[in-house]
Short mmCIF file of C-alpha atoms and ligand atoms in Angstrom, two decimals:
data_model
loop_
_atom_site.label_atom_id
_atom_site.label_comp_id
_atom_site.label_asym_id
_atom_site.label_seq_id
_atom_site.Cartn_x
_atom_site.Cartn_y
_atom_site.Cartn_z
CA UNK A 1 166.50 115.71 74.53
CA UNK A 2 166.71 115.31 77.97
CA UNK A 3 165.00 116.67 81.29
CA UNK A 4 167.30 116.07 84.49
CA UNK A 5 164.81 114.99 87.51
CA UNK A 6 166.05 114.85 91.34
CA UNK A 7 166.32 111.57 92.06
CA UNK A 8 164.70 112.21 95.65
CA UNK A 9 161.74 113.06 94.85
CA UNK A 10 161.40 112.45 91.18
CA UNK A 11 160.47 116.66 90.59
CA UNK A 12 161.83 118.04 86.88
CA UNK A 13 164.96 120.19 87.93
CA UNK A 14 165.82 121.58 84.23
CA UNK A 15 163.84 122.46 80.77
CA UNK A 16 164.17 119.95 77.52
CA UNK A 17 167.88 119.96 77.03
CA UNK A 18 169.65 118.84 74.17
CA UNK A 19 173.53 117.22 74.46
CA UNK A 20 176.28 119.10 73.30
CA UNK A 21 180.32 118.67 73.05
CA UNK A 22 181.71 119.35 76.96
CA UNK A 23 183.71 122.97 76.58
CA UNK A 24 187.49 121.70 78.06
CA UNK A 25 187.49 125.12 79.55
CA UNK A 26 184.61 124.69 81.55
CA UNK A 27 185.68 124.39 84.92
CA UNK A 28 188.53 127.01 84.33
CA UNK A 29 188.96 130.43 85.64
CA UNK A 30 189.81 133.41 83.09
CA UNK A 31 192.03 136.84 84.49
CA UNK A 32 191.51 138.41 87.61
CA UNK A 33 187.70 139.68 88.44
CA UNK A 34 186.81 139.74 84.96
CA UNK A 35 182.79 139.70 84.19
CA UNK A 36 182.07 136.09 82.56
CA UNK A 37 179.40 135.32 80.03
CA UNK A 38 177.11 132.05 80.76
CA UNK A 39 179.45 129.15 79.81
CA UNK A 40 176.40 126.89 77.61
CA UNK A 41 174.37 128.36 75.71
CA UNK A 42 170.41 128.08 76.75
CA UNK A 43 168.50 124.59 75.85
CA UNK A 44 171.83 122.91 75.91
CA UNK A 45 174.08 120.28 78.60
CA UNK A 46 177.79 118.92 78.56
CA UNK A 47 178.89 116.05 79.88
CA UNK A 48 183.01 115.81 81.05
CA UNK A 49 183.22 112.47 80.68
CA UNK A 50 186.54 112.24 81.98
CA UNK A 51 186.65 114.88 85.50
CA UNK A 52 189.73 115.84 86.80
CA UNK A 53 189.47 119.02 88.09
CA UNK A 54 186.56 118.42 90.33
CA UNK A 55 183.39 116.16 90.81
CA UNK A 56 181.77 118.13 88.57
CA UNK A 57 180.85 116.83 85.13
CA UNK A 58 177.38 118.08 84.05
CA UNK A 59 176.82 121.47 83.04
CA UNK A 60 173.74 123.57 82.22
CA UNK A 61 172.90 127.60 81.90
CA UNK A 62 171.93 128.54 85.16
CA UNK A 63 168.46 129.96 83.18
CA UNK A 64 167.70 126.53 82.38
CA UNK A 65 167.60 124.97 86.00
CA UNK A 66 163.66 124.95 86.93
CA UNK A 67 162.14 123.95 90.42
CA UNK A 68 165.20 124.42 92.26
CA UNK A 69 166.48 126.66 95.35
CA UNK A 70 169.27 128.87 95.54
CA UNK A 71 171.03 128.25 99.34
CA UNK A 72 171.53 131.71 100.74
CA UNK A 73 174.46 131.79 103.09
CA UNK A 74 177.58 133.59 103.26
CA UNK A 75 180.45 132.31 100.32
CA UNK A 76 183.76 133.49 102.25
CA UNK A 77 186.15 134.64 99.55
CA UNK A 78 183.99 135.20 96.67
CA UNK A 79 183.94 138.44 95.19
CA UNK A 80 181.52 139.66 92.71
CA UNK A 81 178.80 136.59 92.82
CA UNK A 82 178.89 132.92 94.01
CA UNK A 83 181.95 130.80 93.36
CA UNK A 84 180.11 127.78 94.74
CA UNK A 85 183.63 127.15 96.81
CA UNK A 86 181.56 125.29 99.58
CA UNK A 87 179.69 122.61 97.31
CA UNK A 88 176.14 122.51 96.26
CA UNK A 89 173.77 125.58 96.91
CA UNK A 90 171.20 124.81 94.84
CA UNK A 91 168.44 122.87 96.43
CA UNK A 92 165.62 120.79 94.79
CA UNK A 93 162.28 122.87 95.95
CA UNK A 94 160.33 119.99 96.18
CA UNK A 95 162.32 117.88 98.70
CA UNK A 96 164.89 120.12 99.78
CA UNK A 97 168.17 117.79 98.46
CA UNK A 98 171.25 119.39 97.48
CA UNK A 99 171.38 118.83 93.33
CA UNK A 100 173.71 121.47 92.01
CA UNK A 101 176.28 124.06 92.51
CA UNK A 102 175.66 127.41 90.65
CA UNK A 103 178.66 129.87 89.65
CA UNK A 104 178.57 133.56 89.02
CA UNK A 105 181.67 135.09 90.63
CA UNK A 106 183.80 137.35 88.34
CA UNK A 107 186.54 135.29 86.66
CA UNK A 108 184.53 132.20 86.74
CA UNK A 109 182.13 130.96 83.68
CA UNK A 110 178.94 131.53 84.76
CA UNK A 111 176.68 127.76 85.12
CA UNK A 112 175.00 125.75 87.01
CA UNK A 113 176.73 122.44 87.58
CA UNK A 114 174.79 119.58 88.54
CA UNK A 115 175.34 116.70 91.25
CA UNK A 116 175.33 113.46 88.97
CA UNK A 117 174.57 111.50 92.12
CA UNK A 118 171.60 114.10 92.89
CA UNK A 119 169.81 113.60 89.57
CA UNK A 120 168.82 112.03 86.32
CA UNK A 121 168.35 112.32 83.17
CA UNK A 122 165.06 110.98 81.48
CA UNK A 123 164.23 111.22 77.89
CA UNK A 124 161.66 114.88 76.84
CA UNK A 125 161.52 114.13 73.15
CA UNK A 126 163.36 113.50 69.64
CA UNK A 127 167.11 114.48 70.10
CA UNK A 128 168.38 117.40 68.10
CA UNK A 129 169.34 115.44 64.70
CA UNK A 130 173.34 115.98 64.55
CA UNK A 131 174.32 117.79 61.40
CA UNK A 132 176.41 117.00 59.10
CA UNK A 133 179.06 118.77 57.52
CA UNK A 134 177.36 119.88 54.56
CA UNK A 135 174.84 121.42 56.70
CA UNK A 136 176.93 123.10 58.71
CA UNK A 137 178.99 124.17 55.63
CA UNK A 138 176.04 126.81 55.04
CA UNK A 139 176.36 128.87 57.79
CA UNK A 140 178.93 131.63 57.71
CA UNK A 141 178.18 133.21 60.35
CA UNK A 142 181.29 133.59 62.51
CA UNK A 143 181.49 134.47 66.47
CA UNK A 144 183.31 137.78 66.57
CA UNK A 145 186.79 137.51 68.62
CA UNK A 146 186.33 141.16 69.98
CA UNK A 147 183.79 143.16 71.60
CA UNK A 148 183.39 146.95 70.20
CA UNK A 149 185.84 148.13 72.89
CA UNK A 150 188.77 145.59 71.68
CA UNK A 151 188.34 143.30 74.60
CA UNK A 152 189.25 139.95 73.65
CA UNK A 153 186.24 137.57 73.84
CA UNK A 154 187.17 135.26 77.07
CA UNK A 155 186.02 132.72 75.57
CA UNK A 156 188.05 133.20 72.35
CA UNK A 157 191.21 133.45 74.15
CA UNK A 158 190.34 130.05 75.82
CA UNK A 159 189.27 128.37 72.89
CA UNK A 160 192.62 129.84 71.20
CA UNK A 161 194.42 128.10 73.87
CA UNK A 162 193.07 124.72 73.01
CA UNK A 163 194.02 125.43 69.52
CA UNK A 164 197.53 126.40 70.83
CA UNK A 165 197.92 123.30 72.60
CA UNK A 166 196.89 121.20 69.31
CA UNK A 167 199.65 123.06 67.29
CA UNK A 168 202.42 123.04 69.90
CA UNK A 169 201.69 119.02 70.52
CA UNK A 170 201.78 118.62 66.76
CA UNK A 171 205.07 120.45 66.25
CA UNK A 172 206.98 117.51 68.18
CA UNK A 173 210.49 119.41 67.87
CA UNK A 174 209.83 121.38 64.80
CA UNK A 175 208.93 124.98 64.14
CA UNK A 176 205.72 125.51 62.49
CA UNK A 177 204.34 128.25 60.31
CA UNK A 178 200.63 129.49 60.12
CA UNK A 179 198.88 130.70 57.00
CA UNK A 180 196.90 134.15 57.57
CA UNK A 181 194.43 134.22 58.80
CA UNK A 182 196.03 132.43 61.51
CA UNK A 183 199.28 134.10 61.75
CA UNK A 184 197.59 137.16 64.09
CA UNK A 185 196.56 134.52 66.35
CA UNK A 186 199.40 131.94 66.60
CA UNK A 187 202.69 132.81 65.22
CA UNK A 188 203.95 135.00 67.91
CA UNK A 189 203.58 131.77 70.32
CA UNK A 190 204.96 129.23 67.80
CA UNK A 191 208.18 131.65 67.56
CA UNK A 192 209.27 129.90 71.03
CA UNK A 193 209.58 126.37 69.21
CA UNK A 194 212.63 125.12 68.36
CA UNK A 195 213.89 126.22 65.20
CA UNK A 196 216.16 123.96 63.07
CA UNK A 197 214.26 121.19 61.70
CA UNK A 198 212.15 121.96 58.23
CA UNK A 199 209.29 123.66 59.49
CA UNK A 200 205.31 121.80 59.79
CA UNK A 201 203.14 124.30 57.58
CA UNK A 202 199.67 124.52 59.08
CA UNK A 203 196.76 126.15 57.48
CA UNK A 204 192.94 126.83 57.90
CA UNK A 205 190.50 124.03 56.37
CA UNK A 206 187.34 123.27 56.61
CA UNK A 207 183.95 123.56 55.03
CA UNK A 208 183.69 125.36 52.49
CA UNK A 209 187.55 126.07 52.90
CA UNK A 210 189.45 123.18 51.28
CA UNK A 211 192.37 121.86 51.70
CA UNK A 212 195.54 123.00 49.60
CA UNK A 213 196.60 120.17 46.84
CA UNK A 214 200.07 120.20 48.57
CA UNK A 215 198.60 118.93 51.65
CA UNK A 216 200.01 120.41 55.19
CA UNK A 217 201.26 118.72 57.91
CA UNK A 218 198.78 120.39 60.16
CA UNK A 219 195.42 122.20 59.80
CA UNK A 220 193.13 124.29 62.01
CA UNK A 221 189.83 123.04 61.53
CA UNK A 222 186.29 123.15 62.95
CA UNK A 223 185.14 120.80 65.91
CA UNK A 224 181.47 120.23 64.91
CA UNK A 225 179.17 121.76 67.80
CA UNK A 226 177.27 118.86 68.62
CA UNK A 227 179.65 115.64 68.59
CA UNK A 228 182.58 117.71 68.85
CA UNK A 229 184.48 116.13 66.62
CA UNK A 230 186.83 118.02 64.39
CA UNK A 231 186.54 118.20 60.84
CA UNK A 232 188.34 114.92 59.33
CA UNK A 233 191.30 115.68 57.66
CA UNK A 234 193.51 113.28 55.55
CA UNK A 235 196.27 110.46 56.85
CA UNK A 236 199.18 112.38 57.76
CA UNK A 237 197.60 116.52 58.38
CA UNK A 238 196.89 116.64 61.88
CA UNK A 239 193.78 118.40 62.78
CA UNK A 240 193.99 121.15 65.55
CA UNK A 241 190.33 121.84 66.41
CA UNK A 242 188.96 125.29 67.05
CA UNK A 243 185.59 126.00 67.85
CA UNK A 244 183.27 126.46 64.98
CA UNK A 245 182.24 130.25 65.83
CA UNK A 246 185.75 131.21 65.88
CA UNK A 247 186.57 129.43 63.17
CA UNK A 248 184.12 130.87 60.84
CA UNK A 249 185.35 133.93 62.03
CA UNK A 250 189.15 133.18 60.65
CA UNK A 251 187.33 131.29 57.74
CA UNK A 252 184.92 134.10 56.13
CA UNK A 253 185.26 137.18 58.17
CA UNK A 254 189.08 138.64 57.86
CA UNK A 255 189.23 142.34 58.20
CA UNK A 256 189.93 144.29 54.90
CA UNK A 257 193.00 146.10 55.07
CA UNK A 258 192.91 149.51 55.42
CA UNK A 259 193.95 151.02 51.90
CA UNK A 260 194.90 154.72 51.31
CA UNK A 261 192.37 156.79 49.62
CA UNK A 262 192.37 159.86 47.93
CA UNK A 263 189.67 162.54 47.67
CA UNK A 264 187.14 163.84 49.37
CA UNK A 265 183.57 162.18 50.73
CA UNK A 266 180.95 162.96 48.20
CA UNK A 267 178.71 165.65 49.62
CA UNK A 268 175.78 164.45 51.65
CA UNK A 269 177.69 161.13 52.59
CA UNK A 270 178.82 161.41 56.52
CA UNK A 271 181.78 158.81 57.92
CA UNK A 272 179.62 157.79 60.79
CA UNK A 273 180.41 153.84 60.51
CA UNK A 274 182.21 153.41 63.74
CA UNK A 275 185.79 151.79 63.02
CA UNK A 276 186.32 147.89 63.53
CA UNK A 277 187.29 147.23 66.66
CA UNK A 278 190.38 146.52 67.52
CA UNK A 279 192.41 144.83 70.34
CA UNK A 280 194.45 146.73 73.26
CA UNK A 281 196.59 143.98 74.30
CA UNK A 282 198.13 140.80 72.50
CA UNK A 283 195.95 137.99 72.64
CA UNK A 284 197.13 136.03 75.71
CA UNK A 285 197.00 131.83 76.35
CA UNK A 286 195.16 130.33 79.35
CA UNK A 287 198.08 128.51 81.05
CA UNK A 288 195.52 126.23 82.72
CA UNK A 289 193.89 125.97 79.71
CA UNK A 290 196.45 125.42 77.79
CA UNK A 291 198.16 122.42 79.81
CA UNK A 292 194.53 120.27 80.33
CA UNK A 293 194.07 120.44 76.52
CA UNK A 294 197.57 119.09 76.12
CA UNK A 295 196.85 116.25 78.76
CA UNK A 296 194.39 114.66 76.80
CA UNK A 297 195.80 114.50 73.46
CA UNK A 298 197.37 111.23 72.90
CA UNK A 299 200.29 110.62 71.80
CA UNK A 300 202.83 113.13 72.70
CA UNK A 301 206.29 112.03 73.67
CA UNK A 302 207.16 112.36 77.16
CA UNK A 303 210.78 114.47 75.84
CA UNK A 304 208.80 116.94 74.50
CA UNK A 305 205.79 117.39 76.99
CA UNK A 306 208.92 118.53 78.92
CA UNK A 307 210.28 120.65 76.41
CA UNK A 308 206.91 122.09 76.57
CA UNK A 309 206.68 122.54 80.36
CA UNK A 310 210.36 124.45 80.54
CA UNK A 311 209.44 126.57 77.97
CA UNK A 312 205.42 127.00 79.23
CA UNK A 313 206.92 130.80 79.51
CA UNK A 314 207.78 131.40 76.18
CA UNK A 315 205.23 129.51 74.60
CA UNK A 316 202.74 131.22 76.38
CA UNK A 317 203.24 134.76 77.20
CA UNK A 318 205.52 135.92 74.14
ZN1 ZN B 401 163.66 116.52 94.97
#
């Protein structure tokens, strides 16, 4: 674990924080003035190691920032919150330097992003040991892609999009079918692929969910929450990572279909289980999203990244 100290004056600027795989959507915005959750989850930093949006590369919850200062001046053109359009507001309290830029408009992942010229990190303790896939193979737990009113989980439909990008790179001129329980997410997207080659069949693997013994050219698996790594798959599938939540979700979690039933409720026994949720719009690709995941997956042939940008209309918004 790590504590990040100002490197004026030396002061502890954040709690014990452990590393954790750098979200791609992290410095993305999400719809128009829609309330955002905090991007990392509390005790936890990222690291972009590769910035191309902004300066900015280390993330943190804004709960987890201690000993600092918020700046208090006017932020022209933000809405609901901060949208830390003028560089760093956040001030170390003990020497006054400028060390990080918090976020908490609408439409903006809430965070705190700190300067990496402004601070350090020094060592607080034993690192979280990584676990390994076995370990992880135990929990079933999945991260529900709805909330009770059938909004779509922002963060689902950005993680989606990474996914998306994965499959549409791996397609390389070829249609390709999804297995349920991907098919709700992805096949009305893949329909805007060129059709006419034999398809790339892509299903869900993982822990716990093993691979078919006719192998598939592509599978949708987990990208471990630590290293972020995706589960290894064999020579010749091609993994498209999707967070581990979500993926546990598709995994262990599919809704039972309704089924007709006959009869009556037995007396005594009231229907007062409210109804799974369930979603009031399509689920909808982050075209921003989308096109940085695709930029930093090796390996796709310049032909079809412009296939893909031409057809960024279909592909995206079906
Ligand atoms: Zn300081």
């Amino acid at each position: 674990m790590e504590v990040f100290e100002c490197e004026g004056c030396g002061a502890a600027l954040t709690a014990p924080l452990s590393r954790v795989a750098f979200p791609l959507y992290a410095g993305h915005g999400y719809g128009n003035g829609h309330p955002m959750p905090v991007l990392m989850e509390s005790g936890t930093y990222a690291v972009d190691e590769d910035p191309v949006l902004t300066a900015r590369s280390i993330v943190i919850a804004p709960g987890d920032a201690v000993g600092t200062a918020l700046v208090q001046r006017r932020e022209y053109g933000a809405c609901c919150g901060i949208d830390g359009r003028n560089g760093p507001n956040v001030t170390c309290a003990g020497c006054g330097r400028k060390v990080a830029t918090r976020i908490d408009d609408c439409s903006l992942w809430q965070a705190t992003w700190l300067e990496p010229t402004a601070v350090r990190p020094v060592p607080a303790g034993p690192a979280r040991p990584v676990a390994d896939w076995a370990e992880l193979a135990e929990e079933r737990c999945g991260t529900p892609l709805l909330d009770l009113t059938g909004e779509w989980d922002p963060r689902w439909e950005a993680e989606a999009s990474v996914t998306l990008a994965h499959l549409v790179a791996a397609a390389d001129g070829s249609p390709v079918t999804v297995d349920r329980p991907l098919a709700e997410a992805f096949r009305r997207f893949l329909a805007a692929l060129p059709q006419g080659r034999p398809a790339k069949h892509t299903v869900l693997a993982g822990p716990g969910v093993p691979l078919p013994e006719r192998l598939p050219d592509i599978a949708v698996v987990p990208r471990h929450p630590q290293t972020g790594e995706p589960w290894p798959t064999p020579p010749g599938v091609v993994a498209a990572p999707l967070d581990i939540g979500f993926w546990r979700h598709l995994a262990f979690h599919r809704e039972h279909p309704a089924r007709p039933t006959i009869g009556r409720l037995p007396p005594g026994v009231e229907r007062d289980d409210p109804l799974p949720p369930h979603p009031w719009r399509p689920l909808m690709a982050v075209h921003s999203v989308f096109f940085h995941a695709l930029s930093r997956i090796p390996a796709v042939r310049p032909a079809w990244q412009d296939f893909i940008r031409d057809n960024a209309s279909a592909l995206l918004y079906p």
